Short mmCIF file of C-alpha atoms in Angstrom, two decimals:
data_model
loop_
_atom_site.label_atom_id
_atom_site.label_comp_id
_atom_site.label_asym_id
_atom_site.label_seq_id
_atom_site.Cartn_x
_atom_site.Cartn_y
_atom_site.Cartn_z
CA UNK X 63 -39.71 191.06 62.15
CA UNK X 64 -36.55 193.04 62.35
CA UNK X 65 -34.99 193.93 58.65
CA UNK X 66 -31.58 193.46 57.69
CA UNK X 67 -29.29 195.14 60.08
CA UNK X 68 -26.03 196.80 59.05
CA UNK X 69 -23.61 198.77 60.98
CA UNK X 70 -22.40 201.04 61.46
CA UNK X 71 -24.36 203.53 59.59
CA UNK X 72 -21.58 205.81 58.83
CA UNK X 73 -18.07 205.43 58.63
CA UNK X 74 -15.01 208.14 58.13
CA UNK X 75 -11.55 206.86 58.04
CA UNK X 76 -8.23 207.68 56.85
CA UNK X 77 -6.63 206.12 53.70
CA UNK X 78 -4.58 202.82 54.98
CA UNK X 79 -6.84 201.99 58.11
CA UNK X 80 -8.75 199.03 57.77
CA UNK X 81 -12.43 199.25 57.73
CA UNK X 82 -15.35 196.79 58.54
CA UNK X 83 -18.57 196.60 58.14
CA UNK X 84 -21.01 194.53 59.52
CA UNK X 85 -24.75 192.83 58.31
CA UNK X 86 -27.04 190.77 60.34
CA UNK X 87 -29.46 189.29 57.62
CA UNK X 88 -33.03 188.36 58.33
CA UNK X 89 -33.51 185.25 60.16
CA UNK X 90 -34.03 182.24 58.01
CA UNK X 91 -32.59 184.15 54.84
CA UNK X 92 -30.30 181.35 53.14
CA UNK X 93 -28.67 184.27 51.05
CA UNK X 94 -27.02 187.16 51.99
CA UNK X 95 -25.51 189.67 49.31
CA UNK X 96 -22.90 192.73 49.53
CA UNK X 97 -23.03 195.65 46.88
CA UNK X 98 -21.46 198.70 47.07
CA UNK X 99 -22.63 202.44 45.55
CA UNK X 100 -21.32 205.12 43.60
CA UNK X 101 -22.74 207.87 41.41
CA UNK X 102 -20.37 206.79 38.90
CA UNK X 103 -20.85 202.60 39.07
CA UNK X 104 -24.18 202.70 40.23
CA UNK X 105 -25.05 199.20 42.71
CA UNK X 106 -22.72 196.87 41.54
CA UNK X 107 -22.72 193.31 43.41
CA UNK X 108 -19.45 192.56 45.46
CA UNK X 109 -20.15 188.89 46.80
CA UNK X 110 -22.59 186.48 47.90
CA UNK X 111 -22.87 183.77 50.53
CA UNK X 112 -25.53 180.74 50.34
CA UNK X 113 -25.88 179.02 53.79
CA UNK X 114 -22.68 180.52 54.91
CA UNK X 115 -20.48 179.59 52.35
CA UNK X 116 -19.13 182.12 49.24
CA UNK X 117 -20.63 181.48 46.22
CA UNK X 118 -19.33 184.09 43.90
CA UNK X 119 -16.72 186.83 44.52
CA UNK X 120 -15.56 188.25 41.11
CA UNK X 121 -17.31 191.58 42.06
CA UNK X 122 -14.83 192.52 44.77
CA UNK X 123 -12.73 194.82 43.51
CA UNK X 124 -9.22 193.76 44.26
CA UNK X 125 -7.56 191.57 47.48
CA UNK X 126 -8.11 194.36 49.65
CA UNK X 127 -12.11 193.58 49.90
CA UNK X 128 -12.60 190.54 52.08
CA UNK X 129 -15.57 188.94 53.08
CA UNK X 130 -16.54 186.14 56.06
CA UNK X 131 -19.63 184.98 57.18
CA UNK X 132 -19.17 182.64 60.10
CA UNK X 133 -22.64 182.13 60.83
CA UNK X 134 -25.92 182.00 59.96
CA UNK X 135 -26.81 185.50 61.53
CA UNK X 136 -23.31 187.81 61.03
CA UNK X 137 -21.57 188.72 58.08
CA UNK X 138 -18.72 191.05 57.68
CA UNK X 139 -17.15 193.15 54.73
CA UNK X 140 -13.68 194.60 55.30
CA UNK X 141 -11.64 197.11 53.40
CA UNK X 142 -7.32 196.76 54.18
CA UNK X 143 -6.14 199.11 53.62
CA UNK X 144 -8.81 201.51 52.46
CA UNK X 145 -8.01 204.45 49.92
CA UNK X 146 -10.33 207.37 48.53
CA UNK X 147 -12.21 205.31 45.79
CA UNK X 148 -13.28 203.15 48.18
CA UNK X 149 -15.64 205.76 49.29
CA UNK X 150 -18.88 204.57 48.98
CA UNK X 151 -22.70 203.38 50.26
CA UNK X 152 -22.24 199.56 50.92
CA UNK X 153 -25.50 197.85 50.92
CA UNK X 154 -25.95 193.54 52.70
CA UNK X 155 -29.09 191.95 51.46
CA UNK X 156 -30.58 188.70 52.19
CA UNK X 157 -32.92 186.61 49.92
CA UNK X 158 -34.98 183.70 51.98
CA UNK X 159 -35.28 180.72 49.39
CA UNK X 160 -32.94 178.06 49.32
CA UNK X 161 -33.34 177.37 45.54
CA UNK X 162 -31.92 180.54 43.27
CA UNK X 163 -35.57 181.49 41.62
CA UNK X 164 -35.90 184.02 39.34
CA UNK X 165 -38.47 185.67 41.93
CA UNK X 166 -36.05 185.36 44.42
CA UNK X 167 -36.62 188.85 45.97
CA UNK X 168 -33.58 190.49 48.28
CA UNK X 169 -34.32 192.71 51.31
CA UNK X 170 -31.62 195.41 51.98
CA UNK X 171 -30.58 196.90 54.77
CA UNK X 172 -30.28 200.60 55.25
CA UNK X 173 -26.70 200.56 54.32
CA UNK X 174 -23.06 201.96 55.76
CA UNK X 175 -21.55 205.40 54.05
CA UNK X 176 -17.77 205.37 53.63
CA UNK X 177 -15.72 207.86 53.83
CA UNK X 178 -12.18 207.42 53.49
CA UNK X 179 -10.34 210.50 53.75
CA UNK A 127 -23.11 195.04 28.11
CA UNK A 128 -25.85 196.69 29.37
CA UNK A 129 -28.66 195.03 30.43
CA UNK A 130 -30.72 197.13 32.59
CA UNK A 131 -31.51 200.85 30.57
CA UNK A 132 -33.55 203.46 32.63
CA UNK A 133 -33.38 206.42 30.42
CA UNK A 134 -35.00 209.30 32.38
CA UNK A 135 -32.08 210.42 34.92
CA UNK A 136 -35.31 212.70 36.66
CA UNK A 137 -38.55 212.50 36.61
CA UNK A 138 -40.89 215.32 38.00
CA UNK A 139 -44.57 214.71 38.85
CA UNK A 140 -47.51 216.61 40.20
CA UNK A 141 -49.17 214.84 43.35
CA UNK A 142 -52.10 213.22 43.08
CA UNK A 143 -50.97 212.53 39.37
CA UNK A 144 -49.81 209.14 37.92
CA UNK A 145 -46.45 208.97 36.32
CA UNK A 146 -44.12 205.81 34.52
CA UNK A 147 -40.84 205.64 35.05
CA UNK A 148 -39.58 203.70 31.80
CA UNK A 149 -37.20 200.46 32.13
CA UNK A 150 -35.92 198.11 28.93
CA UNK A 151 -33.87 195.10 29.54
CA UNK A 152 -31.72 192.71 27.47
CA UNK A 153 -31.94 188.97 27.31
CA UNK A 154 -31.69 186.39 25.07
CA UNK A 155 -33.73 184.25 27.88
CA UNK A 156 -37.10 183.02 27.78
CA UNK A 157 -37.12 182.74 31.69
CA UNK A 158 -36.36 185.89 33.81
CA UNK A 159 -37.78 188.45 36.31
CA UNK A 160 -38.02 191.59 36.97
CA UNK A 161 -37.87 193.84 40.04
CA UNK A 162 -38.37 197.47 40.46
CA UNK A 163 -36.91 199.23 44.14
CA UNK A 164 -37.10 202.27 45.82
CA UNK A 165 -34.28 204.42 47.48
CA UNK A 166 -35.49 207.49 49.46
CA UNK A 167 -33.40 209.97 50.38
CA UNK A 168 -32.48 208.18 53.92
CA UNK A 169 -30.80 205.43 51.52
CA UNK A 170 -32.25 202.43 52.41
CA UNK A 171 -33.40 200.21 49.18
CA UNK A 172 -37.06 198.67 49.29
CA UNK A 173 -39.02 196.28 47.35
CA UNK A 174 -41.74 197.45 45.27
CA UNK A 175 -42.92 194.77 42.87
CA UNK A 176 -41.89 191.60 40.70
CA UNK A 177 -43.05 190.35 37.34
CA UNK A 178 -41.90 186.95 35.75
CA UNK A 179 -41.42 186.57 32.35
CA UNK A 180 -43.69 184.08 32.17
CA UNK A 181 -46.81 186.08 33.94
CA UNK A 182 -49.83 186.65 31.73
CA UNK A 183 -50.72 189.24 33.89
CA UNK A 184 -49.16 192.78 35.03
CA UNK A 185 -48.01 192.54 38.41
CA UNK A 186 -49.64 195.08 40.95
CA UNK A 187 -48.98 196.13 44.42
CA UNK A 188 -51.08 198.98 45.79
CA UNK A 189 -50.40 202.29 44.05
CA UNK A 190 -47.87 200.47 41.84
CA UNK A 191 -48.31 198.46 38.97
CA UNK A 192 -45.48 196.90 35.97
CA UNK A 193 -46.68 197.97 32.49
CA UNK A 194 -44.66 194.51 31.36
CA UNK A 195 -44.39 194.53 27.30
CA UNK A 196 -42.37 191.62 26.87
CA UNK A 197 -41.92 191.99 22.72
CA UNK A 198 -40.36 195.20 23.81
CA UNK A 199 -38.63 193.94 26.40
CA UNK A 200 -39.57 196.81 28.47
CA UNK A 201 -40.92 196.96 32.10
CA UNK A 202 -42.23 200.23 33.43
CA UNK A 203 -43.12 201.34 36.65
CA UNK A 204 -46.37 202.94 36.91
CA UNK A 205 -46.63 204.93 40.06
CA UNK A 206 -50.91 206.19 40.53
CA UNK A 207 -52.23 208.98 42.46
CA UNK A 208 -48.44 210.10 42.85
CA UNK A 209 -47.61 210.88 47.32
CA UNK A 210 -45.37 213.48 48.17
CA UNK A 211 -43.34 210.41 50.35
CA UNK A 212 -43.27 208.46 46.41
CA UNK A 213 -40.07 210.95 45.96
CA UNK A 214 -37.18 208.64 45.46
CA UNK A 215 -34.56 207.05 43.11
CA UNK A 216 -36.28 204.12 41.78
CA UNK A 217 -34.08 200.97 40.16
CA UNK A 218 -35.08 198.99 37.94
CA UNK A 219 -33.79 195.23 38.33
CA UNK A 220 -32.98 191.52 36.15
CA UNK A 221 -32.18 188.33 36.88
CA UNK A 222 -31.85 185.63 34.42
CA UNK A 223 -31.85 182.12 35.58
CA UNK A 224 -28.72 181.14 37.38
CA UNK A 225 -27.33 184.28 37.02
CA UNK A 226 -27.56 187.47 39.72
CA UNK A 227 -29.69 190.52 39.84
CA UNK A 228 -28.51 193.66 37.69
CA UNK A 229 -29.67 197.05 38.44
CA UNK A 230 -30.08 199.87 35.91
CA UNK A 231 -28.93 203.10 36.94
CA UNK A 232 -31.95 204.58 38.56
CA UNK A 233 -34.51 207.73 38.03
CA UNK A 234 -35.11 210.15 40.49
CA UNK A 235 -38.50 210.74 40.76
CA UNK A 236 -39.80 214.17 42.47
CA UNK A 237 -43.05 214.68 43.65
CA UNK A 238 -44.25 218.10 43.33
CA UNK A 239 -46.74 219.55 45.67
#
């Protein structure tokens, strides 16, 4: 079975273009997380979805994060307009139960490295 | 607050040597688990093991194995007969019930040949 896809792998952009990134979770995964990664935050959660719908968005940072996820099998993080400190590894992870369980395991996918110049 | 401590930024082991990389949590819950993953230099972040709070036993998956002291509240990561491919950040992970999964801030483990 195919992981969870993200693309693109990298990204470089200039500061005020928007940015998106993209996650295709692992089919039949009910859950689907965003993080993001920085030497100096460490993983810190951004937002989650549960069949499709947002659940909890207090870690993105500010109304310039936005996150959709029209079906079952795409998600999408955007940045507008990105600066500097949004420079970062972005990770999308899926979990497959339908009932939050403590062992509840979530398979990442390789992530996308920002750049914003 | 902090609830996911991994005190050993690096960790350097000889191959073919065991070595635990040391994780203590805070909760006030009976009910929780545990999660250890591995980041290798390429980025990605895989699964290694779980333990519940609630397991008698240490968990155990191949060459890896939770030294869970839960009166400590500390769950280490015991990596045997240590691979040159085992170097790698390592996170250490929580989740209380109906809350999400923290990660501690990693150790980066090398391998030495």
């Amino acid at each position: 079975d195919a992981g969870v896809i993200q693309s693109p792998r990298h990204e470089v952009t200039e500061m005020g273009q928007e940015v998106t990134l993209r996650c295709k979770p692992i089919s039949g995964h009910d859950y689907l997380f965003w993080y993001r990664q920085t030497m100096m935050r460490g993983l810190e959660l951004l937002i989650y979805f549960n069949n499709n719908v947002p659940i909890d968005d207090s870690g993105m940072p500010e109304d310039r994060f936005s996150a959709k996820m029209p079906n079952a099998s795409f998600s999408t993080l955007k940045i507008q307009p990105s600066e500097p400190r949004d420079s970062a590894v972005y990770f999308c992870a899926s979990s497959p139960r339908t009932v939050r369980e403590l062992s509840d395991t979530q398979y990442f996918g390789p992530g996308t490295r920002l750049t914003v110049l | 607050a902090q609830k996911i401590t991994q005190t050993q930024p690096g960790m350097f082991v000889q191959e073919k040597e065991a070595v635990t990389l040391d994780c203590t949590y805070d909760t006030s819950d009976q009910s929780y688990g545990l999660f250890w993953y591995k980041q290798p230099s390429s980025g990605e972040m895989i699964f290694l093991i779980y333990q519940g709070s609630y397991d008698e036993q240490n968990a155990t998956e191949g060459r890896y194995s939770l030294n869970f002291q839960k009166a400590r509240k500390s769950a280490n990561l015991v990596i045997s007969a240590s691979q040159l491919g085992d170097s790698a950040m390592y996170f250490c992970a929580m989740r209380e019930v109906g809350n999400d999964m923290r990660f501690g801030a990693g150790t980066r483990l090398t391998v030495k040949p």
